[in-house]
Amino acid sequence: MDFTWIVLETVTTPQQQIYWEYDEEGNPIPGTETFFDYIMVYTLVEYDFPTYDTKVTVEINHFNPQTEEDIETGIYNMGITEEKKLANLEE
């Protein structure tokens, strides 16, 4: 894989999802809610693919990353995906 990247922007937002138990008619049962807190990290990344003489900008959504390495891995994996797309266009 022959590419580099620059992170143009990173936004981290705390999120919360609520789950309920439901009755047999499909209605939420009051008092049964469970809260799930998580973090979303949005990164805007510019990839440079010298082999294809092109740059690609992609927004990546990271669901509840635990470490900076998780974010780096997501950015790298998206770069591989984008490079495969470019390779398929050349075929």
mmCIF file of N, CA, C and O in Angstrom:
data_model
loop_
_atom_site.group_PDB
_atom_site.id
_atom_site.type_symbol
_atom_site.label_atom_id
_atom_site.label_comp_id
_atom_site.label_asym_id
_atom_site.label_seq_id
_atom_site.Cartn_x
_atom_site.Cartn_y
_atom_site.Cartn_z
ATOM 1 N N MET A 1 0.849 -1.173 0.000
ATOM 2 C CA MET A 1 0.000 0.000 0.000
ATOM 3 C C MET A 1 0.899 1.241 0.000
ATOM 4 O O MET A 1 1.752 1.385 0.853
ATOM 5 N N ASP A 2 0.658 2.097 -0.978
ATOM 6 C CA ASP A 2 1.512 3.260 -1.159
ATOM 7 C C ASP A 2 0.660 4.522 -1.083
ATOM 8 O O ASP A 2 0.213 5.029 -2.107
ATOM 9 N N PHE A 3 0.409 4.999 0.139
ATOM 10 C CA PHE A 3 -0.349 6.229 0.301
ATOM 11 C C PHE A 3 0.033 6.897 1.617
ATOM 12 O O PHE A 3 0.582 6.267 2.510
ATOM 13 N N THR A 4 -0.246 8.190 1.682
ATOM 14 C CA THR A 4 -0.072 8.952 2.922
ATOM 15 C C THR A 4 -1.380 9.667 3.188
ATOM 16 O O THR A 4 -2.252 9.752 2.313
ATOM 17 N N TRP A 5 -1.519 10.202 4.395
ATOM 18 C CA TRP A 5 -2.731 10.948 4.702
ATOM 19 C C TRP A 5 -2.444 12.098 5.635
ATOM 20 O O TRP A 5 -1.445 12.117 6.342
ATOM 21 N N ILE A 6 -3.358 13.055 5.591
ATOM 22 C CA ILE A 6 -3.348 14.207 6.489
ATOM 23 C C ILE A 6 -4.744 14.291 7.091
ATOM 24 O O ILE A 6 -5.744 14.252 6.365
ATOM 25 N N VAL A 7 -4.829 14.399 8.419
ATOM 26 C CA VAL A 7 -6.120 14.608 9.075
ATOM 27 C C VAL A 7 -6.422 16.096 8.997
ATOM 28 O O VAL A 7 -5.692 16.925 9.541
ATOM 29 N N LEU A 8 -7.488 16.442 8.298
ATOM 30 C CA LEU A 8 -7.859 17.845 8.112
ATOM 31 C C LEU A 8 -8.675 18.370 9.280
ATOM 32 O O LEU A 8 -8.589 19.555 9.618
ATOM 33 N N GLU A 9 -9.497 17.496 9.881
ATOM 34 C CA GLU A 9 -10.360 17.925 10.982
ATOM 35 C C GLU A 9 -10.773 16.701 11.793
ATOM 36 O O GLU A 9 -10.978 15.624 11.241
ATOM 37 N N THR A 10 -10.875 16.901 13.105
ATOM 38 C CA THR A 10 -11.378 15.848 13.991
ATOM 39 C C THR A 10 -12.408 16.460 14.921
ATOM 40 O O THR A 10 -12.165 17.507 15.514
ATOM 41 N N VAL A 11 -13.569 15.811 15.020
ATOM 42 C CA VAL A 11 -14.625 16.254 15.924
ATOM 43 C C VAL A 11 -15.037 15.055 16.775
ATOM 44 O O VAL A 11 -15.340 13.985 16.245
ATOM 45 N N THR A 12 -15.038 15.234 18.088
ATOM 46 C CA THR A 12 -15.447 14.180 19.022
ATOM 47 C C THR A 12 -16.725 14.621 19.708
ATOM 48 O O THR A 12 -16.787 15.727 20.245
ATOM 49 N N THR A 13 -17.751 13.759 19.663
ATOM 50 C CA THR A 13 -19.017 14.107 20.303
ATOM 51 C C THR A 13 -19.510 12.946 21.164
ATOM 52 O O THR A 13 -19.547 11.805 20.713
ATOM 53 N N PRO A 14 -19.872 13.250 22.410
ATOM 54 C CA PRO A 14 -20.498 12.216 23.233
ATOM 55 C C PRO A 14 -21.926 11.982 22.752
ATOM 56 O O PRO A 14 -22.606 12.918 22.325
ATOM 57 N N GLN A 15 -22.363 10.757 22.781
ATOM 58 C CA GLN A 15 -23.702 10.389 22.319
ATOM 59 C C GLN A 15 -24.354 9.520 23.385
ATOM 60 O O GLN A 15 -23.678 8.941 24.236
ATOM 61 N N GLN A 16 -25.659 9.408 23.296
ATOM 62 C CA GLN A 16 -26.379 8.516 24.202
ATOM 63 C C GLN A 16 -27.537 7.882 23.456
ATOM 64 O O GLN A 16 -28.250 8.560 22.719
ATOM 65 N N GLN A 17 -27.689 6.592 23.629
ATOM 66 C CA GLN A 17 -28.800 5.874 23.024
ATOM 67 C C GLN A 17 -29.632 5.289 24.166
ATOM 68 O O GLN A 17 -29.090 4.861 25.185
ATOM 69 N N ILE A 18 -30.932 5.275 23.985
ATOM 70 C CA ILE A 18 -31.840 4.748 25.004
ATOM 71 C C ILE A 18 -32.563 3.537 24.441
ATOM 72 O O ILE A 18 -33.079 3.575 23.318
ATOM 73 N N TYR A 19 -32.571 2.468 25.216
ATOM 74 C CA TYR A 19 -33.288 1.247 24.843
ATOM 75 C C TYR A 19 -34.398 1.007 25.857
ATOM 76 O O TYR A 19 -34.213 1.212 27.049
ATOM 77 N N TRP A 20 -35.560 0.581 25.379
ATOM 78 C CA TRP A 20 -36.686 0.239 26.240
ATOM 79 C C TRP A 20 -37.078 -1.212 26.034
ATOM 80 O O TRP A 20 -36.828 -1.793 24.988
ATOM 81 N N GLU A 21 -37.774 -1.739 27.035
ATOM 82 C CA GLU A 21 -38.483 -3.004 26.842
ATOM 83 C C GLU A 21 -39.849 -2.629 26.267
ATOM 84 O O GLU A 21 -40.363 -1.547 26.526
ATOM 85 N N TYR A 22 -40.432 -3.525 25.471
ATOM 86 C CA TYR A 22 -41.703 -3.228 24.812
ATOM 87 C C TYR A 22 -42.761 -4.232 25.226
ATOM 88 O O TYR A 22 -42.467 -5.400 25.475
ATOM 89 N N ASP A 23 -44.017 -3.748 25.267
ATOM 90 C CA ASP A 23 -45.125 -4.655 25.553
ATOM 91 C C ASP A 23 -45.503 -5.415 24.290
ATOM 92 O O ASP A 23 -44.917 -5.210 23.232
ATOM 93 N N GLU A 24 -46.476 -6.299 24.416
ATOM 94 C CA GLU A 24 -46.839 -7.145 23.275
ATOM 95 C C GLU A 24 -47.425 -6.357 22.104
ATOM 96 O O GLU A 24 -47.476 -6.851 20.981
ATOM 97 N N GLU A 25 -47.838 -5.120 22.333
ATOM 98 C CA GLU A 25 -48.366 -4.280 21.251
ATOM 99 C C GLU A 25 -47.276 -3.423 20.604
ATOM 100 O O GLU A 25 -47.552 -2.641 19.698
ATOM 101 N N GLY A 26 -46.045 -3.551 21.098
ATOM 102 C CA GLY A 26 -44.936 -2.798 20.516
ATOM 103 C C GLY A 26 -44.715 -1.428 21.118
ATOM 104 O O GLY A 26 -43.960 -0.629 20.576
ATOM 105 N N ASN A 27 -45.356 -1.147 22.251
ATOM 106 C CA ASN A 27 -45.193 0.146 22.913
ATOM 107 C C ASN A 27 -44.101 0.056 23.980
ATOM 108 O O ASN A 27 -44.006 -0.951 24.690
ATOM 109 N N PRO A 28 -43.293 1.122 24.114
ATOM 110 C CA PRO A 28 -42.264 1.103 25.164
ATOM 111 C C PRO A 28 -42.904 1.072 26.551
ATOM 112 O O PRO A 28 -43.917 1.741 26.791
ATOM 113 N N ILE A 29 -42.326 0.285 27.442
ATOM 114 C CA ILE A 29 -42.824 0.184 28.812
ATOM 115 C C ILE A 29 -42.102 1.228 29.649
ATOM 116 O O ILE A 29 -40.866 1.208 29.745
ATOM 117 N N PRO A 30 -42.852 2.182 30.261
ATOM 118 C CA PRO A 30 -42.214 3.223 31.088
ATOM 119 C C PRO A 30 -41.398 2.610 32.226
ATOM 120 O O PRO A 30 -41.783 1.598 32.815
ATOM 121 N N GLY A 31 -40.249 3.225 32.498
ATOM 122 C CA GLY A 31 -39.406 2.778 33.598
ATOM 123 C C GLY A 31 -38.463 1.636 33.236
ATOM 124 O O GLY A 31 -37.728 1.152 34.087
ATOM 125 N N THR A 32 -38.466 1.189 31.979
ATOM 126 C CA THR A 32 -37.595 0.071 31.581
ATOM 127 C C THR A 32 -36.408 0.540 30.730
ATOM 128 O O THR A 32 -35.689 -0.287 30.189
ATOM 129 N N GLU A 33 -36.229 1.857 30.636
ATOM 130 C CA GLU A 33 -35.173 2.357 29.748
ATOM 131 C C GLU A 33 -33.781 2.037 30.291
ATOM 132 O O GLU A 33 -33.541 2.038 31.483
ATOM 133 N N THR A 34 -32.889 1.734 29.353
ATOM 134 C CA THR A 34 -31.479 1.504 29.624
ATOM 135 C C THR A 34 -30.705 2.493 28.765
ATOM 136 O O THR A 34 -30.991 2.645 27.584
ATOM 137 N N PHE A 35 -29.736 3.174 29.381
ATOM 138 C CA PHE A 35 -28.957 4.180 28.673
ATOM 139 C C PHE A 35 -27.603 3.611 28.263
ATOM 140 O O PHE A 35 -26.952 2.920 29.033
ATOM 141 N N PHE A 36 -27.214 3.896 27.028
ATOM 142 C CA PHE A 36 -25.924 3.467 26.495
ATOM 143 C C PHE A 36 -25.176 4.713 26.045
ATOM 144 O O PHE A 36 -25.571 5.381 25.098
ATOM 145 N N ASP A 37 -24.098 5.046 26.775
ATOM 146 C CA ASP A 37 -23.267 6.200 26.423
ATOM 147 C C ASP A 37 -22.117 5.747 25.537
ATOM 148 O O ASP A 37 -21.519 4.691 25.774
ATOM 149 N N TYR A 38 -21.815 6.538 24.531
ATOM 150 C CA TYR A 38 -20.710 6.213 23.645
ATOM 151 C C TYR A 38 -20.157 7.502 23.047
ATOM 152 O O TYR A 38 -20.720 8.581 23.219
ATOM 153 N N ILE A 39 -19.054 7.365 22.372
ATOM 154 C CA ILE A 39 -18.374 8.503 21.738
ATOM 155 C C ILE A 39 -18.331 8.265 20.231
ATOM 156 O O ILE A 39 -18.064 7.162 19.779
ATOM 157 N N MET A 40 -18.582 9.309 19.471
ATOM 158 C CA MET A 40 -18.364 9.275 18.021
ATOM 159 C C MET A 40 -17.226 10.237 17.719
ATOM 160 O O MET A 40 -17.214 11.365 18.208
ATOM 161 N N VAL A 41 -16.272 9.763 16.932
ATOM 162 C CA VAL A 41 -15.180 10.611 16.474
ATOM 163 C C VAL A 41 -15.280 10.675 14.954
ATOM 164 O O VAL A 41 -15.300 9.651 14.281
ATOM 165 N N TYR A 42 -15.416 11.891 14.447
ATOM 166 C CA TYR A 42 -15.507 12.120 13.010
ATOM 167 C C TYR A 42 -14.178 12.719 12.558
ATOM 168 O O TYR A 42 -13.729 13.706 13.120
ATOM 169 N N THR A 43 -13.550 12.111 11.571
ATOM 170 C CA THR A 43 -12.303 12.660 11.037
ATOM 171 C C THR A 43 -12.462 12.904 9.545
ATOM 172 O O THR A 43 -13.041 12.092 8.829
ATOM 173 N N LEU A 44 -11.979 14.041 9.116
ATOM 174 C CA LEU A 44 -11.918 14.370 7.695
ATOM 175 C C LEU A 44 -10.462 14.173 7.285
ATOM 176 O O LEU A 44 -9.560 14.806 7.837
ATOM 177 N N VAL A 45 -10.248 13.241 6.383
ATOM 178 C CA VAL A 45 -8.896 12.816 6.017
ATOM 179 C C VAL A 45 -8.667 13.010 4.524
ATOM 180 O O VAL A 45 -9.537 12.682 3.716
ATOM 181 N N GLU A 46 -7.504 13.557 4.195
ATOM 182 C CA GLU A 46 -7.103 13.646 2.789
ATOM 183 C C GLU A 46 -5.998 12.624 2.550
ATOM 184 O O GLU A 46 -4.964 12.644 3.216
ATOM 185 N N TYR A 47 -6.262 11.710 1.621
ATOM 186 C CA TYR A 47 -5.290 10.691 1.234
ATOM 187 C C TYR A 47 -4.587 11.127 -0.035
ATOM 188 O O TYR A 47 -5.209 11.681 -0.927
ATOM 189 N N ASP A 48 -3.302 10.834 -0.108
ATOM 190 C CA ASP A 48 -2.521 11.090 -1.308
ATOM 191 C C ASP A 48 -2.050 9.738 -1.844
ATOM 192 O O ASP A 48 -1.360 8.986 -1.148
ATOM 193 N N PHE A 49 -2.466 9.431 -3.082
ATOM 194 C CA PHE A 49 -2.105 8.185 -3.732
ATOM 195 C C PHE A 49 -1.185 8.509 -4.913
ATOM 196 O O PHE A 49 -1.647 8.734 -6.026
ATOM 197 N N PRO A 50 0.146 8.544 -4.680
ATOM 198 C CA PRO A 50 1.070 8.915 -5.755
ATOM 199 C C PRO A 50 1.041 7.943 -6.932
ATOM 200 O O PRO A 50 1.239 8.353 -8.073
ATOM 201 N N THR A 51 0.766 6.680 -6.691
ATOM 202 C CA THR A 51 0.704 5.690 -7.774
ATOM 203 C C THR A 51 -0.364 6.072 -8.791
ATOM 204 O O THR A 51 -0.207 5.869 -9.990
ATOM 205 N N TYR A 52 -1.462 6.649 -8.305
ATOM 206 C CA TYR A 52 -2.584 7.019 -9.178
ATOM 207 C C TYR A 52 -2.624 8.526 -9.437
ATOM 208 O O TYR A 52 -3.561 9.021 -10.050
ATOM 209 N N ASP A 53 -1.631 9.246 -8.916
ATOM 210 C CA ASP A 53 -1.535 10.694 -9.093
ATOM 211 C C ASP A 53 -2.849 11.385 -8.735
ATOM 212 O O ASP A 53 -3.384 12.196 -9.491
ATOM 213 N N THR A 54 -3.372 11.033 -7.552
ATOM 214 C CA THR A 54 -4.641 11.620 -7.121
ATOM 215 C C THR A 54 -4.701 11.740 -5.610
ATOM 216 O O THR A 54 -3.977 11.060 -4.883
ATOM 217 N N LYS A 55 -5.573 12.638 -5.172
ATOM 218 C CA LYS A 55 -5.868 12.811 -3.747
ATOM 219 C C LYS A 55 -7.360 12.593 -3.553
ATOM 220 O O LYS A 55 -8.160 12.944 -4.423
ATOM 221 N N VAL A 56 -7.711 12.025 -2.420
ATOM 222 C CA VAL A 56 -9.109 11.733 -2.103
ATOM 223 C C VAL A 56 -9.371 12.216 -0.685
ATOM 224 O O VAL A 56 -8.579 11.957 0.228
ATOM 225 N N THR A 57 -10.499 12.907 -0.483
ATOM 226 C CA THR A 57 -10.893 13.357 0.854
ATOM 227 C C THR A 57 -12.092 12.530 1.307
ATOM 228 O O THR A 57 -13.061 12.388 0.562
ATOM 229 N N VAL A 58 -12.005 12.003 2.524
ATOM 230 C CA VAL A 58 -13.030 11.103 3.042
ATOM 231 C C VAL A 58 -13.352 11.485 4.486
ATOM 232 O O VAL A 58 -12.448 11.788 5.270
ATOM 233 N N GLU A 59 -14.642 11.457 4.851
ATOM 234 C CA GLU A 59 -15.040 11.586 6.248
ATOM 235 C C GLU A 59 -15.190 10.181 6.822
ATOM 236 O O GLU A 59 -15.873 9.339 6.247
ATOM 237 N N ILE A 60 -14.541 9.942 7.945
ATOM 238 C CA ILE A 60 -14.579 8.631 8.590
ATOM 239 C C ILE A 60 -15.258 8.775 9.943
ATOM 240 O O ILE A 60 -14.930 9.676 10.721
ATOM 241 N N ASN A 61 -16.200 7.882 10.226
ATOM 242 C CA ASN A 61 -16.905 7.867 11.505
ATOM 243 C C ASN A 61 -16.373 6.714 12.348
ATOM 244 O O ASN A 61 -16.439 5.565 11.937
ATOM 245 N N HIS A 62 -15.857 7.039 13.515
ATOM 246 C CA HIS A 62 -15.314 6.030 14.423
ATOM 247 C C HIS A 62 -16.296 5.879 15.582
ATOM 248 O O HIS A 62 -16.506 6.817 16.346
ATOM 249 N N PHE A 63 -16.893 4.696 15.716
ATOM 250 C CA PHE A 63 -17.856 4.426 16.775
ATOM 251 C C PHE A 63 -17.123 3.963 18.028
ATOM 252 O O PHE A 63 -16.496 2.916 18.048
ATOM 253 N N ASN A 64 -17.177 4.769 19.070
ATOM 254 C CA ASN A 64 -16.661 4.439 20.399
ATOM 255 C C ASN A 64 -15.211 3.919 20.387
ATOM 256 O O ASN A 64 -14.930 2.868 20.962
ATOM 257 N N PRO A 65 -14.292 4.658 19.768
ATOM 258 C CA PRO A 65 -12.901 4.187 19.785
ATOM 259 C C PRO A 65 -12.348 4.223 21.211
ATOM 260 O O PRO A 65 -12.649 5.134 21.979
ATOM 261 N N GLN A 66 -11.568 3.220 21.565
ATOM 262 C CA GLN A 66 -11.020 3.136 22.920
ATOM 263 C C GLN A 66 -9.650 3.787 23.041
ATOM 264 O O GLN A 66 -9.274 4.234 24.120
ATOM 265 N N THR A 67 -8.906 3.840 21.932
ATOM 266 C CA THR A 67 -7.558 4.413 21.953
ATOM 267 C C THR A 67 -7.326 5.207 20.673
ATOM 268 O O THR A 67 -8.076 5.077 19.699
ATOM 269 N N GLU A 68 -6.261 5.999 20.674
ATOM 270 C CA GLU A 68 -5.861 6.716 19.463
ATOM 271 C C GLU A 68 -5.484 5.727 18.360
ATOM 272 O O GLU A 68 -5.686 5.996 17.184
ATOM 273 N N GLU A 69 -4.943 4.576 18.759
ATOM 274 C CA GLU A 69 -4.574 3.551 17.782
ATOM 275 C C GLU A 69 -5.812 3.043 17.034
ATOM 276 O O GLU A 69 -5.724 2.699 15.856
ATOM 277 N N ASP A 70 -6.957 2.962 17.725
ATOM 278 C CA ASP A 70 -8.199 2.553 17.056
ATOM 279 C C ASP A 70 -8.543 3.515 15.922
ATOM 280 O O ASP A 70 -8.949 3.090 14.839
ATOM 281 N N ILE A 71 -8.362 4.801 16.163
ATOM 282 C CA ILE A 71 -8.650 5.813 15.143
ATOM 283 C C ILE A 71 -7.639 5.696 13.998
ATOM 284 O O ILE A 71 -8.015 5.709 12.827
ATOM 285 N N GLU A 72 -6.359 5.551 14.342
ATOM 286 C CA GLU A 72 -5.320 5.392 13.317
ATOM 287 C C GLU A 72 -5.589 4.160 12.452
ATOM 288 O O GLU A 72 -5.431 4.203 11.232
ATOM 289 N N THR A 73 -5.996 3.072 13.082
ATOM 290 C CA THR A 73 -6.299 1.846 12.336
ATOM 291 C C THR A 73 -7.464 2.082 11.381
ATOM 292 O O THR A 73 -7.433 1.644 10.224
ATOM 293 N N GLY A 74 -8.496 2.786 11.847
ATOM 294 C CA GLY A 74 -9.630 3.101 10.980
ATOM 295 C C GLY A 74 -9.229 3.958 9.795
ATOM 296 O O GLY A 74 -9.679 3.725 8.665
ATOM 297 N N ILE A 75 -8.362 4.930 10.035
ATOM 298 C CA ILE A 75 -7.889 5.798 8.951
ATOM 299 C C ILE A 75 -7.071 4.978 7.944
ATOM 300 O O ILE A 75 -7.254 5.099 6.729
ATOM 301 N N TYR A 76 -6.195 4.123 8.440
ATOM 302 C CA TYR A 76 -5.371 3.290 7.558
ATOM 303 C C TYR A 76 -6.256 2.343 6.738
ATOM 304 O O TYR A 76 -6.086 2.223 5.522
ATOM 305 N N ASN A 77 -7.200 1.688 7.409
ATOM 306 C CA ASN A 77 -8.080 0.744 6.703
ATOM 307 C C ASN A 77 -8.906 1.436 5.624
ATOM 308 O O ASN A 77 -9.125 0.883 4.548
ATOM 309 N N MET A 78 -9.353 2.671 5.891
ATOM 310 C CA MET A 78 -10.102 3.414 4.875
ATOM 311 C C MET A 78 -9.190 3.760 3.704
ATOM 312 O O MET A 78 -9.619 3.739 2.544
ATOM 313 N N GLY A 79 -7.929 4.046 3.983
ATOM 314 C CA GLY A 79 -6.970 4.303 2.909
ATOM 315 C C GLY A 79 -6.806 3.096 2.004
ATOM 316 O O GLY A 79 -6.752 3.222 0.775
ATOM 317 N N ILE A 80 -6.745 1.914 2.594
ATOM 318 C CA ILE A 80 -6.658 0.683 1.799
ATOM 319 C C ILE A 80 -7.902 0.534 0.929
ATOM 320 O O ILE A 80 -7.812 0.203 -0.257
ATOM 321 N N THR A 81 -9.065 0.788 1.515
ATOM 322 C CA THR A 81 -10.322 0.697 0.761
ATOM 323 C C THR A 81 -10.327 1.665 -0.412
ATOM 324 O O THR A 81 -10.700 1.307 -1.538
ATOM 325 N N GLU A 82 -9.919 2.903 -0.177
ATOM 326 C CA GLU A 82 -9.895 3.907 -1.244
ATOM 327 C C GLU A 82 -8.884 3.535 -2.326
ATOM 328 O O GLU A 82 -9.140 3.732 -3.514
ATOM 329 N N GLU A 83 -7.738 2.970 -1.921
ATOM 330 C CA GLU A 83 -6.743 2.565 -2.907
ATOM 331 C C GLU A 83 -7.273 1.422 -3.780
ATOM 332 O O GLU A 83 -7.051 1.390 -4.992
ATOM 333 N N LYS A 84 -8.012 0.497 -3.179
ATOM 334 C CA LYS A 84 -8.610 -0.598 -3.959
ATOM 335 C C LYS A 84 -9.630 -0.057 -4.965
ATOM 336 O O LYS A 84 -9.711 -0.560 -6.089
ATOM 337 N N LYS A 85 -10.389 0.956 -4.576
ATOM 338 C CA LYS A 85 -11.335 1.578 -5.506
ATOM 339 C C LYS A 85 -10.599 2.163 -6.714
ATOM 340 O O LYS A 85 -11.027 2.005 -7.846
ATOM 341 N N LEU A 86 -9.488 2.861 -6.431
ATOM 342 C CA LEU A 86 -8.715 3.442 -7.525
ATOM 343 C C LEU A 86 -8.131 2.365 -8.430
ATOM 344 O O LEU A 86 -8.116 2.506 -9.650
ATOM 345 N N ALA A 87 -7.663 1.274 -7.829
ATOM 346 C CA ALA A 87 -7.108 0.175 -8.627
ATOM 347 C C ALA A 87 -8.182 -0.442 -9.526
ATOM 348 O O ALA A 87 -7.910 -0.769 -10.679
ATOM 349 N N ASN A 88 -9.393 -0.560 -9.010
ATOM 350 C CA ASN A 88 -10.497 -1.122 -9.822
ATOM 351 C C ASN A 88 -10.882 -0.199 -10.967
ATOM 352 O O ASN A 88 -11.297 -0.681 -12.028
ATOM 353 N N LEU A 89 -10.747 1.102 -10.786
ATOM 354 C CA LEU A 89 -11.068 2.048 -11.862
ATOM 355 C C LEU A 89 -10.081 1.928 -13.016
ATOM 356 O O LEU A 89 -10.428 2.203 -14.153
ATOM 357 N N GLU A 90 -8.844 1.528 -12.689
ATOM 358 C CA GLU A 90 -7.817 1.422 -13.724
ATOM 359 C C GLU A 90 -7.921 0.135 -14.542
ATOM 360 O O GLU A 90 -7.306 0.014 -15.577
ATOM 361 N N GLU A 91 -8.665 -0.836 -14.042
ATOM 362 C CA GLU A 91 -8.779 -2.121 -14.762
ATOM 363 C C GLU A 91 -9.674 -2.022 -15.955
ATOM 364 O O GLU A 91 -10.488 -1.236 -16.145
#
